[in-house]
mmCIF file of C-alpha atoms and ligand atoms in Angstrom:
data_model
loop_
_atom_site.group_PDB
_atom_site.id
_atom_site.type_symbol
_atom_site.label_atom_id
_atom_site.label_comp_id
_atom_site.label_asym_id
_atom_site.label_seq_id
_atom_site.Cartn_x
_atom_site.Cartn_y
_atom_site.Cartn_z
ATOM 1 C CA MET A 1 73.880 51.642 90.759
ATOM 2 C CA ILE A 2 73.041 49.229 93.585
ATOM 3 C CA ASP A 3 69.421 48.533 94.319
ATOM 4 C CA LEU A 4 68.451 49.829 97.770
ATOM 5 C CA THR A 5 66.441 47.611 100.099
ATOM 6 C CA GLU A 6 62.707 48.185 100.404
ATOM 7 C CA ARG A 7 63.229 48.894 104.110
ATOM 8 C CA VAL A 8 65.593 51.766 103.421
ATOM 9 C CA LYS A 9 63.380 53.134 100.678
ATOM 10 C CA SER A 10 60.568 53.382 103.263
ATOM 11 C CA ILE A 11 62.459 55.803 105.523
ATOM 12 C CA GLU A 12 61.099 59.319 105.858
ATOM 13 C CA TYR A 13 62.035 61.887 108.493
ATOM 14 C CA ALA A 14 60.299 65.189 107.788
ATOM 15 C CA ILE A 15 62.154 67.116 110.523
ATOM 16 C CA ARG A 16 65.492 66.662 108.764
ATOM 17 C CA ASP A 17 64.200 66.115 105.221
ATOM 18 C CA VAL A 18 62.995 69.751 105.023
ATOM 19 C CA VAL A 19 66.545 70.931 105.710
ATOM 20 C CA VAL A 20 67.610 69.806 102.232
ATOM 21 C CA HIS A 21 65.356 72.515 100.759
ATOM 22 C CA ALA A 22 66.642 75.120 103.238
ATOM 23 C CA LYS A 23 70.302 74.366 102.495
ATOM 24 C CA LYS A 24 69.703 74.794 98.775
ATOM 25 C CA LEU A 25 68.199 78.250 99.388
ATOM 26 C CA GLU A 26 70.960 79.171 101.814
ATOM 27 C CA LYS A 27 73.505 78.493 99.063
ATOM 28 C CA THR A 28 71.825 81.194 96.973
ATOM 29 C CA GLY A 29 72.520 83.699 99.785
ATOM 30 C CA LYS A 30 69.082 83.647 101.452
ATOM 31 C CA LYS A 31 69.041 83.966 105.243
ATOM 32 C CA ILE A 32 67.131 81.116 106.884
ATOM 33 C CA ILE A 33 65.585 81.061 110.364
ATOM 34 C CA TYR A 34 65.637 77.425 111.443
ATOM 35 C CA LEU A 35 62.645 76.493 113.570
ATOM 36 C CA ASN A 36 62.540 72.865 112.549
ATOM 37 C CA ILE A 37 64.678 70.914 114.972
ATOM 38 C CA GLY A 38 64.258 70.301 118.694
ATOM 39 C CA ASP A 39 67.851 70.928 119.663
ATOM 40 C CA PRO A 40 68.179 73.479 122.492
ATOM 41 C CA CYS A 41 71.989 73.441 122.173
ATOM 42 C CA LYS A 42 71.659 75.035 118.720
ATOM 43 C CA TYR A 43 70.086 78.112 120.354
ATOM 44 C CA ASP A 44 71.041 79.944 123.550
ATOM 45 C CA PHE A 45 70.916 76.925 125.867
ATOM 46 C CA ASP A 46 74.132 75.265 126.884
ATOM 47 C CA THR A 47 75.100 72.035 128.642
ATOM 48 C CA PRO A 48 75.754 72.906 132.321
ATOM 49 C CA GLN A 49 79.453 73.570 132.925
ATOM 50 C CA HIS A 50 79.925 70.921 135.630
ATOM 51 C CA ILE A 51 78.505 68.261 133.305
ATOM 52 C CA LYS A 52 80.822 69.295 130.479
ATOM 53 C CA GLU A 53 83.773 69.147 132.867
ATOM 54 C CA ALA A 54 82.723 65.690 134.037
ATOM 55 C CA TYR A 55 82.841 64.521 130.412
ATOM 56 C CA CYS A 56 86.381 65.931 129.870
ATOM 57 C CA GLU A 57 87.549 64.492 133.199
ATOM 58 C CA ALA A 58 86.158 61.079 132.306
ATOM 59 C CA ILE A 59 88.262 61.016 129.163
ATOM 60 C CA LYS A 60 91.369 62.194 131.027
ATOM 61 C CA LYS A 61 90.844 59.584 133.734
ATOM 62 C CA GLY A 62 90.781 56.873 131.094
ATOM 63 C CA TYR A 63 87.094 56.004 130.757
ATOM 64 C CA ASN A 64 87.766 55.341 127.118
ATOM 65 C CA TRP A 65 86.849 51.683 126.943
ATOM 66 C CA TYR A 66 83.635 49.909 125.924
ATOM 67 C CA SER A 67 81.301 49.785 128.885
ATOM 68 C CA ASP A 68 79.050 46.904 129.906
ATOM 69 C CA SER A 69 76.444 46.475 127.136
ATOM 70 C CA LYS A 70 73.639 47.470 129.517
ATOM 71 C CA GLY A 71 75.632 50.530 130.564
ATOM 72 C CA LEU A 72 77.803 51.596 133.518
ATOM 73 C CA LEU A 73 76.427 50.349 136.815
ATOM 74 C CA GLU A 74 76.958 53.805 138.432
ATOM 75 C CA LEU A 75 74.727 55.411 135.824
ATOM 76 C CA ARG A 76 72.056 52.735 136.083
ATOM 77 C CA GLU A 77 72.092 53.233 139.870
ATOM 78 C CA ALA A 78 71.738 57.007 139.432
ATOM 79 C CA ILE A 79 68.733 56.414 137.137
ATOM 80 C CA VAL A 80 67.143 54.156 139.767
ATOM 81 C CA GLU A 81 67.612 56.957 142.342
ATOM 82 C CA LYS A 82 66.168 59.559 139.958
ATOM 83 C CA GLU A 83 63.092 57.434 139.302
ATOM 84 C CA LYS A 84 62.543 57.001 143.031
ATOM 85 C CA ARG A 85 63.101 60.714 143.791
ATOM 86 C CA LEU A 86 61.047 62.146 140.951
ATOM 87 C CA ASN A 87 58.351 59.553 140.359
ATOM 88 C CA ASN A 88 58.366 57.261 143.382
ATOM 89 C CA VAL A 89 58.920 54.343 141.014
ATOM 90 C CA ASN A 90 60.885 51.366 142.323
ATOM 91 C CA ILE A 91 63.187 49.730 139.829
ATOM 92 C CA ASP A 92 66.550 47.977 140.032
ATOM 93 C CA PRO A 93 69.770 48.757 138.084
ATOM 94 C CA GLU A 94 69.209 45.420 136.309
ATOM 95 C CA ASP A 95 65.984 46.869 134.858
ATOM 96 C CA VAL A 96 67.863 49.646 133.023
ATOM 97 C CA VAL A 97 69.581 49.539 129.617
ATOM 98 C CA ILE A 98 71.660 52.547 128.519
ATOM 99 C CA THR A 99 71.365 53.367 124.821
ATOM 100 C CA SER A 100 72.791 55.777 122.259
ATOM 101 C CA GLY A 101 69.862 58.132 122.717
ATOM 102 C CA ILE A 102 66.212 57.159 122.837
ATOM 103 C CA SER A 103 66.607 56.814 119.084
ATOM 104 C CA GLU A 104 68.518 53.575 119.611
ATOM 105 C CA ALA A 105 66.049 52.427 122.284
ATOM 106 C CA ILE A 106 63.187 52.818 119.778
ATOM 107 C CA SER A 107 65.012 50.764 117.184
ATOM 108 C CA MET A 108 66.069 48.059 119.675
ATOM 109 C CA LEU A 109 62.635 47.603 121.181
ATOM 110 C CA ILE A 110 60.760 47.558 117.898
ATOM 111 C CA ALA A 111 63.317 45.159 116.401
ATOM 112 C CA THR A 112 62.754 42.877 119.391
ATOM 113 C CA VAL A 113 58.960 42.822 119.241
ATOM 114 C CA ILE A 114 57.796 43.528 115.711
ATOM 115 C CA ASP A 115 57.751 40.932 112.974
ATOM 116 C CA LYS A 116 56.272 41.239 109.516
ATOM 117 C CA GLU A 117 52.768 42.778 109.560
ATOM 118 C CA ASP A 118 52.641 43.219 113.337
ATOM 119 C CA GLU A 119 50.988 46.474 114.299
ATOM 120 C CA VAL A 120 52.204 49.261 116.572
ATOM 121 C CA LEU A 121 49.748 51.842 117.887
ATOM 122 C CA VAL A 122 51.386 55.247 117.748
ATOM 123 C CA PRO A 123 49.952 58.621 118.707
ATOM 124 C CA GLY A 124 48.569 60.648 115.821
ATOM 125 C CA PRO A 125 50.492 62.917 115.391
ATOM 126 C CA THR A 126 53.725 61.280 116.589
ATOM 127 C CA TYR A 127 57.489 61.658 116.767
ATOM 128 C CA PRO A 128 58.294 60.199 113.299
ATOM 129 C CA PRO A 129 60.902 57.513 114.175
ATOM 130 C CA TYR A 130 58.145 55.417 115.776
ATOM 131 C CA ILE A 131 56.570 55.168 112.329
ATOM 132 C CA ALA A 132 59.863 54.835 110.479
ATOM 133 C CA TYR A 133 61.318 52.044 112.636
ATOM 134 C CA THR A 134 58.054 50.104 112.678
ATOM 135 C CA LYS A 135 58.051 50.089 108.877
ATOM 136 C CA PHE A 136 61.782 49.373 108.776
ATOM 137 C CA PHE A 137 61.242 46.136 110.702
ATOM 138 C CA GLY A 138 58.349 45.098 108.479
ATOM 139 C CA GLY A 139 55.543 46.164 110.833
ATOM 140 C CA LYS A 140 52.605 48.460 110.365
ATOM 141 C CA PRO A 141 52.219 51.697 112.328
ATOM 142 C CA VAL A 142 48.594 52.469 113.185
ATOM 143 C CA SER A 143 47.880 55.977 114.454
ATOM 144 C CA TYR A 144 45.409 56.590 117.231
ATOM 145 C CA LYS A 145 43.715 59.943 117.419
ATOM 146 C CA CYS A 146 44.971 62.640 119.746
ATOM 147 C CA ASP A 147 42.151 65.144 119.960
ATOM 148 C CA GLU A 148 43.075 68.756 119.258
ATOM 149 C CA GLU A 149 39.699 69.898 120.646
ATOM 150 C CA ASN A 150 40.630 68.207 123.909
ATOM 151 C CA GLY A 151 44.156 69.621 124.314
ATOM 152 C CA TRP A 152 45.550 66.867 122.077
ATOM 153 C CA GLN A 153 44.768 64.160 124.687
ATOM 154 C CA PRO A 154 44.633 60.607 123.287
ATOM 155 C CA ASP A 155 41.153 59.410 122.342
ATOM 156 C CA ILE A 156 40.622 56.171 124.257
ATOM 157 C CA GLU A 157 37.705 54.999 122.103
ATOM 158 C CA ASP A 158 39.844 55.426 119.016
ATOM 159 C CA ILE A 159 42.616 53.361 120.628
ATOM 160 C CA ARG A 160 40.094 50.591 121.366
ATOM 161 C CA ASN A 161 38.770 50.668 117.819
ATOM 162 C CA LYS A 162 42.232 50.401 116.298
ATOM 163 C CA ILE A 163 43.355 47.311 118.204
ATOM 164 C CA SER A 164 43.437 44.203 116.022
ATOM 165 C CA ASN A 165 44.759 40.698 116.538
ATOM 166 C CA LYS A 166 48.040 41.933 114.986
ATOM 167 C CA THR A 167 48.575 44.768 117.501
ATOM 168 C CA LYS A 168 51.573 44.117 119.704
ATOM 169 C CA MET A 169 52.706 47.433 121.076
ATOM 170 C CA LEU A 170 51.283 50.795 122.092
ATOM 171 C CA VAL A 171 53.373 53.950 122.243
ATOM 172 C CA ILE A 172 52.669 56.879 124.569
ATOM 173 C CA ILE A 173 54.672 60.091 124.110
ATOM 174 C CA ASN A 174 54.149 62.249 127.180
ATOM 175 C CA PRO A 175 54.962 65.140 127.144
ATOM 176 C CA ASN A 176 54.194 64.960 123.481
ATOM 177 C CA ASN A 177 56.214 65.903 120.448
ATOM 178 C CA PRO A 178 54.884 67.516 118.228
ATOM 179 C CA THR A 179 51.803 68.805 120.106
ATOM 180 C CA GLY A 180 53.334 69.915 123.440
ATOM 181 C CA ALA A 181 50.479 68.128 125.252
ATOM 182 C CA LEU A 182 50.843 66.792 128.758
ATOM 183 C CA TYR A 183 48.587 63.836 129.541
ATOM 184 C CA ASN A 184 46.409 63.686 132.617
ATOM 185 C CA GLU A 185 46.415 60.747 135.015
ATOM 186 C CA LYS A 186 42.957 59.524 134.025
ATOM 187 C CA THR A 187 43.968 59.284 130.360
ATOM 188 C CA ILE A 188 47.218 57.473 131.149
ATOM 189 C CA LYS A 189 45.397 54.957 133.350
ATOM 190 C CA GLU A 190 42.735 54.367 130.705
ATOM 191 C CA ILE A 191 45.399 53.708 128.088
ATOM 192 C CA LEU A 192 47.157 51.320 130.460
ATOM 193 C CA ASN A 193 43.948 49.426 131.130
ATOM 194 C CA VAL A 194 43.110 49.018 127.440
ATOM 195 C CA ALA A 195 46.671 47.871 126.748
ATOM 196 C CA ALA A 196 46.580 45.368 129.606
ATOM 197 C CA GLU A 197 43.221 44.000 128.450
ATOM 198 C CA HIS A 198 44.765 43.226 125.050
ATOM 199 C CA LYS A 199 48.202 42.221 126.391
ATOM 200 C CA LEU A 200 49.989 44.982 124.491
ATOM 201 C CA ILE A 201 53.479 46.126 125.374
ATOM 202 C CA VAL A 202 53.263 49.723 126.567
ATOM 203 C CA VAL A 203 56.130 52.042 125.697
ATOM 204 C CA SER A 204 56.212 55.452 127.351
ATOM 205 C CA ASP A 205 58.583 58.058 125.898
ATOM 206 C CA GLU A 206 59.163 60.710 128.569
ATOM 207 C CA ILE A 207 62.158 62.613 127.188
ATOM 208 C CA TYR A 208 60.573 66.021 128.031
ATOM 209 C CA ASP A 209 59.467 64.975 131.538
ATOM 210 C CA GLN A 210 60.914 67.996 133.342
ATOM 211 C CA ILE A 211 60.180 70.611 130.663
ATOM 212 C CA VAL A 212 56.666 71.426 131.856
ATOM 213 C CA TYR A 213 54.995 74.808 132.402
ATOM 214 C CA GLU A 214 51.857 74.711 134.568
ATOM 215 C CA LYS A 215 51.204 71.119 135.548
ATOM 216 C CA ARG A 216 53.533 68.338 136.647
ATOM 217 C CA HIS A 217 54.324 65.462 134.375
ATOM 218 C CA ILE A 218 52.935 62.071 135.382
ATOM 219 C CA ASN A 219 55.245 59.163 134.806
ATOM 220 C CA THR A 220 53.402 56.193 133.287
ATOM 221 C CA ALA A 221 55.098 53.601 135.516
ATOM 222 C CA LYS A 222 54.089 55.602 138.587
ATOM 223 C CA VAL A 223 50.395 55.026 137.903
ATOM 224 C CA ALA A 224 50.691 51.593 136.252
ATOM 225 C CA GLY A 225 50.176 49.442 139.364
ATOM 226 C CA ASP A 226 50.854 45.877 138.259
ATOM 227 C CA ILE A 227 50.753 46.651 134.499
ATOM 228 C CA PRO A 228 54.244 46.426 132.966
ATOM 229 C CA VAL A 229 55.669 49.423 131.078
ATOM 230 C CA VAL A 230 58.858 50.125 129.153
ATOM 231 C CA VAL A 231 59.889 53.725 129.849
ATOM 232 C CA PHE A 232 62.235 55.694 127.563
ATOM 233 C CA ASN A 233 64.172 58.733 128.705
ATOM 234 C CA GLY A 234 67.494 60.430 128.010
ATOM 235 C CA PHE A 235 69.896 63.295 128.418
ATOM 236 C CA SER A 236 69.357 65.188 125.157
ATOM 237 C CA LYS A 237 66.717 67.677 126.260
ATOM 238 C CA VAL A 238 66.558 68.049 130.063
ATOM 239 C CA TYR A 239 70.352 67.863 130.433
ATOM 240 C CA LEU A 240 71.019 69.797 127.241
ATOM 241 C CA ALA A 241 73.309 67.194 125.712
ATOM 242 C CA THR A 242 71.752 66.322 122.357
ATOM 243 C CA GLY A 243 75.093 65.591 120.716
ATOM 244 C CA TRP A 244 76.218 63.125 123.337
ATOM 245 C CA ARG A 245 73.701 60.598 122.086
ATOM 246 C CA LEU A 246 72.771 59.111 125.427
ATOM 247 C CA GLY A 247 69.454 57.737 126.608
ATOM 248 C CA TYR A 248 67.990 54.749 128.389
ATOM 249 C CA MET A 249 65.053 52.434 128.695
ATOM 250 C CA TYR A 250 63.861 50.695 131.810
ATOM 251 C CA PHE A 251 61.502 47.842 132.389
ATOM 252 C CA TYR A 252 58.904 48.551 135.049
ATOM 253 C CA ASP A 253 57.800 45.012 135.531
ATOM 254 C CA PRO A 254 56.442 44.241 139.004
ATOM 255 C CA GLU A 255 55.187 40.750 138.060
ATOM 256 C CA GLY A 256 58.080 39.672 135.833
ATOM 257 C CA LYS A 257 55.987 39.588 132.640
ATOM 258 C CA LEU A 258 58.668 41.200 130.474
ATOM 259 C CA GLU A 259 61.507 38.698 131.086
ATOM 260 C CA HIS A 260 61.477 37.467 127.524
ATOM 261 C CA LEU A 261 61.449 40.991 126.120
ATOM 262 C CA ARG A 262 64.410 41.996 128.251
ATOM 263 C CA GLU A 263 66.419 39.055 126.976
ATOM 264 C CA GLY A 264 65.764 40.160 123.397
ATOM 265 C CA VAL A 265 66.743 43.754 124.117
ATOM 266 C CA GLU A 266 69.875 42.686 125.980
ATOM 267 C CA LYS A 267 70.944 40.486 123.063
ATOM 268 C CA GLN A 268 70.709 43.516 120.811
ATOM 269 C CA ALA A 269 72.567 45.647 123.323
ATOM 270 C CA ARG A 270 75.405 43.117 123.183
ATOM 271 C CA ILE A 271 75.768 43.112 119.394
ATOM 272 C CA ARG A 272 76.241 46.888 119.328
ATOM 273 C CA LEU A 273 78.780 46.588 122.189
ATOM 274 C CA SER A 274 77.952 49.632 124.349
ATOM 275 C CA ALA A 275 76.860 53.257 124.526
ATOM 276 C CA ASN A 276 79.444 56.065 124.774
ATOM 277 C CA THR A 277 81.394 55.480 128.021
ATOM 278 C CA PRO A 278 82.659 59.005 128.940
ATOM 279 C CA ALA A 279 79.172 60.368 128.234
ATOM 280 C CA GLN A 280 77.802 57.809 130.692
ATOM 281 C CA VAL A 281 80.213 59.013 133.388
ATOM 282 C CA ALA A 282 79.138 62.619 132.784
ATOM 283 C CA ALA A 283 75.460 61.638 132.758
ATOM 284 C CA THR A 284 75.945 60.101 136.219
ATOM 285 C CA THR A 285 77.269 63.492 137.397
ATOM 286 C CA ALA A 286 74.303 65.165 135.676
ATOM 287 C CA LEU A 287 71.773 63.106 137.622
ATOM 288 C CA LYS A 288 73.568 63.325 140.969
ATOM 289 C CA GLY A 289 74.643 66.980 140.861
ATOM 290 C CA PRO A 290 72.761 70.298 140.984
ATOM 291 C CA GLN A 291 69.557 70.448 138.940
ATOM 292 C CA ASP A 292 69.206 74.280 138.889
ATOM 293 C CA HIS A 293 69.640 74.562 135.133
ATOM 294 C CA ILE A 294 66.287 72.806 134.608
ATOM 295 C CA ARG A 295 64.308 75.544 136.378
ATOM 296 C CA GLU A 296 66.294 78.247 134.537
ATOM 297 C CA MET A 297 65.681 76.583 131.184
ATOM 298 C CA VAL A 298 61.949 76.174 131.851
ATOM 299 C CA GLU A 299 61.579 79.831 132.909
ATOM 300 C CA LYS A 300 63.324 81.001 129.753
ATOM 301 C CA LEU A 301 61.185 78.705 127.630
ATOM 302 C CA ARG A 302 57.967 79.723 129.362
ATOM 303 C CA LYS A 303 58.377 83.329 128.105
ATOM 304 C CA ARG A 304 59.066 82.060 124.607
ATOM 305 C CA ARG A 305 56.085 79.688 124.754
ATOM 306 C CA ASP A 306 53.741 82.467 125.939
ATOM 307 C CA TYR A 307 54.946 84.859 123.247
ATOM 308 C CA THR A 308 54.757 82.270 120.446
ATOM 309 C CA TRP A 309 51.323 80.999 121.416
ATOM 310 C CA LYS A 310 49.861 84.523 121.712
ATOM 311 C CA ARG A 311 51.323 85.762 118.429
ATOM 312 C CA LEU A 312 50.281 82.643 116.493
ATOM 313 C CA ASN A 313 46.680 82.988 117.618
ATOM 314 C CA GLU A 314 46.648 86.644 116.550
ATOM 315 C CA ILE A 315 47.297 85.646 112.949
ATOM 316 C CA ASP A 316 44.139 85.347 110.909
ATOM 317 C CA GLY A 317 44.080 81.798 109.526
ATOM 318 C CA ILE A 318 46.274 80.230 112.242
ATOM 319 C CA SER A 319 45.098 78.731 115.541
ATOM 320 C CA CYS A 320 47.204 77.038 118.161
ATOM 321 C CA THR A 321 46.520 74.964 121.282
ATOM 322 C CA LYS A 322 48.650 76.111 124.203
ATOM 323 C CA PRO A 323 51.683 73.834 124.595
ATOM 324 C CA GLU A 324 51.850 72.589 128.191
ATOM 325 C CA ALA A 325 55.305 71.061 127.939
ATOM 326 C CA ALA A 326 58.384 70.550 125.718
ATOM 327 C CA PHE A 327 59.310 73.307 123.213
ATOM 328 C CA TYR A 328 57.028 72.826 120.250
ATOM 329 C CA ALA A 329 53.945 74.629 118.966
ATOM 330 C CA PHE A 330 51.705 72.705 116.555
ATOM 331 C CA PRO A 331 49.366 75.269 114.988
ATOM 332 C CA LYS A 332 46.524 74.561 112.625
ATOM 333 C CA ILE A 333 46.497 76.306 109.258
ATOM 334 C CA ASN A 334 43.324 77.400 107.581
ATOM 335 C CA LEU A 335 44.528 76.398 104.097
ATOM 336 C CA GLY A 336 41.377 77.581 102.306
ATOM 337 C CA ASN A 337 42.099 77.463 98.604
ATOM 338 C CA LYS A 338 45.407 79.291 99.028
ATOM 339 C CA TRP A 339 47.531 76.206 99.596
ATOM 340 C CA LYS A 340 47.067 72.614 98.424
ATOM 341 C CA ASP A 341 48.307 71.129 101.706
ATOM 342 C CA ASP A 342 50.534 71.760 104.722
ATOM 343 C CA LYS A 343 53.674 70.756 102.809
ATOM 344 C CA GLU A 344 53.033 73.363 100.139
ATOM 345 C CA PHE A 345 52.394 75.915 102.902
ATOM 346 C CA VAL A 346 55.706 75.100 104.618
ATOM 347 C CA LEU A 347 57.805 75.062 101.447
ATOM 348 C CA GLY A 348 56.199 78.342 100.342
ATOM 349 C CA LEU A 349 57.007 79.944 103.699
ATOM 350 C CA LEU A 350 60.595 78.785 103.383
ATOM 351 C CA LYS A 351 60.976 80.002 99.823
ATOM 352 C CA SER A 352 59.350 83.393 100.230
ATOM 353 C CA LYS A 353 60.301 84.288 103.815
ATOM 354 C CA GLY A 354 63.239 82.037 104.733
ATOM 355 C CA VAL A 355 61.485 80.552 107.775
ATOM 356 C CA LEU A 356 61.839 76.803 108.165
ATOM 357 C CA VAL A 357 59.184 74.832 110.056
ATOM 358 C CA VAL A 358 58.040 71.223 109.581
ATOM 359 C CA PHE A 359 54.830 70.241 107.793
ATOM 360 C CA GLY A 360 52.340 68.538 110.087
ATOM 361 C CA SER A 361 51.649 65.596 107.787
ATOM 362 C CA GLY A 362 55.280 64.546 108.415
ATOM 363 C CA PHE A 363 54.104 63.621 111.934
ATOM 364 C CA ASP A 364 51.031 61.786 110.695
ATOM 365 C CA PRO A 365 49.304 61.940 107.330
ATOM 366 C CA VAL A 366 45.827 62.092 108.926
ATOM 367 C CA TYR A 367 46.107 63.637 112.377
ATOM 368 C CA GLY A 368 49.013 65.934 111.559
ATOM 369 C CA LYS A 369 47.777 67.311 108.250
ATOM 370 C CA ASP A 370 46.828 71.007 107.943
ATOM 371 C CA HIS A 371 49.315 71.842 110.711
ATOM 372 C CA PHE A 372 52.954 72.726 111.064
ATOM 373 C CA ARG A 373 55.415 72.315 113.903
ATOM 374 C CA MET A 374 57.740 75.078 115.011
ATOM 375 C CA VAL A 375 60.172 75.132 117.930
ATOM 376 C CA PHE A 376 60.023 78.070 120.325
ATOM 377 C CA LEU A 377 63.626 77.574 121.387
ATOM 378 C CA PRO A 378 65.171 80.782 119.916
ATOM 379 C CA PRO A 379 65.391 84.095 121.803
ATOM 380 C CA LEU A 380 62.332 86.351 121.638
ATOM 381 C CA GLU A 381 63.801 88.679 119.009
ATOM 382 C CA ILE A 382 64.290 85.777 116.595
ATOM 383 C CA LEU A 383 60.836 84.417 117.330
ATOM 384 C CA GLU A 384 59.436 87.887 116.701
ATOM 385 C CA GLU A 385 61.203 88.159 113.351
ATOM 386 C CA ALA A 386 60.066 84.668 112.328
ATOM 387 C CA ILE A 387 56.444 85.167 113.371
ATOM 388 C CA ASN A 388 56.325 88.586 111.663
ATOM 389 C CA LYS A 389 57.438 86.864 108.488
ATOM 390 C CA LEU A 390 54.890 84.105 108.956
ATOM 391 C CA GLU A 391 52.177 86.735 109.426
ATOM 392 C CA GLU A 392 53.242 88.541 106.235
ATOM 393 C CA TYR A 393 53.237 85.228 104.360
ATOM 394 C CA VAL A 394 49.762 84.227 105.515
ATOM 395 C CA SER A 395 48.231 87.638 104.839
ATOM 396 C CA SER A 396 49.979 88.225 101.493
ATOM 397 C CA LYS A 397 48.452 85.164 99.835
HETATM 398 N N1 LIG B 401 61.695 60.948 121.642
HETATM 399 C C1 LIG B 401 61.070 62.104 121.385
HETATM 400 C C2 LIG B 401 59.619 62.244 121.714
HETATM 401 C C3 LIG B 401 61.778 63.166 120.804
HETATM 402 O O1 LIG B 401 61.144 64.308 120.553
HETATM 403 C C4 LIG B 401 63.158 63.006 120.497
HETATM 404 C C5 LIG B 401 63.924 64.086 119.836
HETATM 405 O O2 LIG B 401 63.425 65.088 119.397
HETATM 406 C C6 LIG B 401 63.748 61.776 120.767
HETATM 407 C C7 LIG B 401 62.996 60.774 121.350
HETATM 408 C C8 LIG B 401 65.192 61.513 120.427
HETATM 409 O O3 LIG B 401 65.913 61.386 121.585
HETATM 410 P P1 LIG B 401 67.465 61.085 121.639
HETATM 411 O O4 LIG B 401 68.202 62.353 121.415
HETATM 412 O O5 LIG B 401 67.631 60.574 123.039
HETATM 413 O O6 LIG B 401 67.750 60.059 120.623
#
C-alpha cells in the first residue's frame, strides 16, 4: 500500500464525511432524510430555465474550448456590472478571476499566500475548506470567536488577541455558513481596520449575498474605503447551479497593494488552464437576464426558516439563534450527560431516526462544539417529519 502524504491525511470535511455513515444505513433499508448539504438543487429548487437553455445553446454554438485562464471577458464584464449595480463597487474586468467554484478560489488564494506555519484567521465556526486548505498548504488555521450571544457576530477583541507575527490572512464569511449570521456594517469596518493595521490580506466570502431575509447584505469592498479586499462569490447558491462548479474572486484594490498577489493567483489560474467555458457563457446570461427567481427562492426559504427556527426552539434541550441569511440553522444542544459530544448526538440521531445533520465541531472544534448544522432547504412537510423525529430523539434519551 502506498504511503499517503501528510497533507492528504490532514483533510477532513464533516459535511460530506457524515454521508458515509448514512449510506451504510441506507443499504440496510433505512430511510434517511438528508439535511447535511447546502445544495438547493437537491431539493425543490431548480436552475432557472433561461439559464439552463443558455448553457445548452453555448455548447451547440461551439463554446467548447478552453477559455482565457482568467475567464471569459463577457462574464468578467457582467460581474463588474453586477458589483456596480448591487454594491456600488467599482472594479475592472482585469480585477476578476473566474474559478471552478469558490472552492477553487479558496485553494488558489491560500496556495498563493500561505507558507509553512503561516496563520490564517478564520471565523469560529467556519465553512470547513478554509481550515482544510490552510492545513493542506502547511499553514495554521486560527479561529476567531463569533459570539452566539450576539447573533454570531465576530468578536473584534478576540480577532485582535489572535493576531501574531505569523498571521497573513483573515477570512470573513458573510452571510455566514454555518450560523446564518449577517454582519453589520460596524463589525465589518472594525474587522477591516484591524486587518489593515496588521497588513493582513482580507478575504470576504459572499456566496449567499442575495439570500437574506430581513436586512440587506453589506458587501465588504463597499465599505472598505482604501483597504484592499479579495471578494469571493459564485453561481452555486443564488443562481442555483451547484453542479456547474463556477465561481469567481475579484481584487478590490484601490491603491494597487495587491499586485503581487494577483500575479501569484494568475499563475495558478494558468496552470489549471481555465474554468468550464459553456458554464461561463450561461453565467453571463444569468447575471444579465431576469433576476426574479432570487425573490421567489428567498420567499420560499423564509417560510422554511421561520418554521425550522420556531420548532427547534420549542424542543426542550435545543436553542437556536434566528438565521438572518443563507439556508442553515446552527442550534445549540444541551448535551447534559446524555451524549458525550455533538458527534455522538448526530450519529445517534442518524442511527435511531434516520435524520442526517452535521456535528458542529466539524465547523470548529471550540466554537462549533455542542451544536449541529441542518439545512432548511426541504419542503415544509419534510422539515416537519425531520424535526418531529429530532424531538422524539431528544426527549426519548
Ligand atoms: N463558501 C461558502 C461559505 C459555502 O458555504 C460554500 C458551499 O457550501 C462554498 C463556498 C462553495 O462554493 P462553490 O460551490 O462555489 O465551490
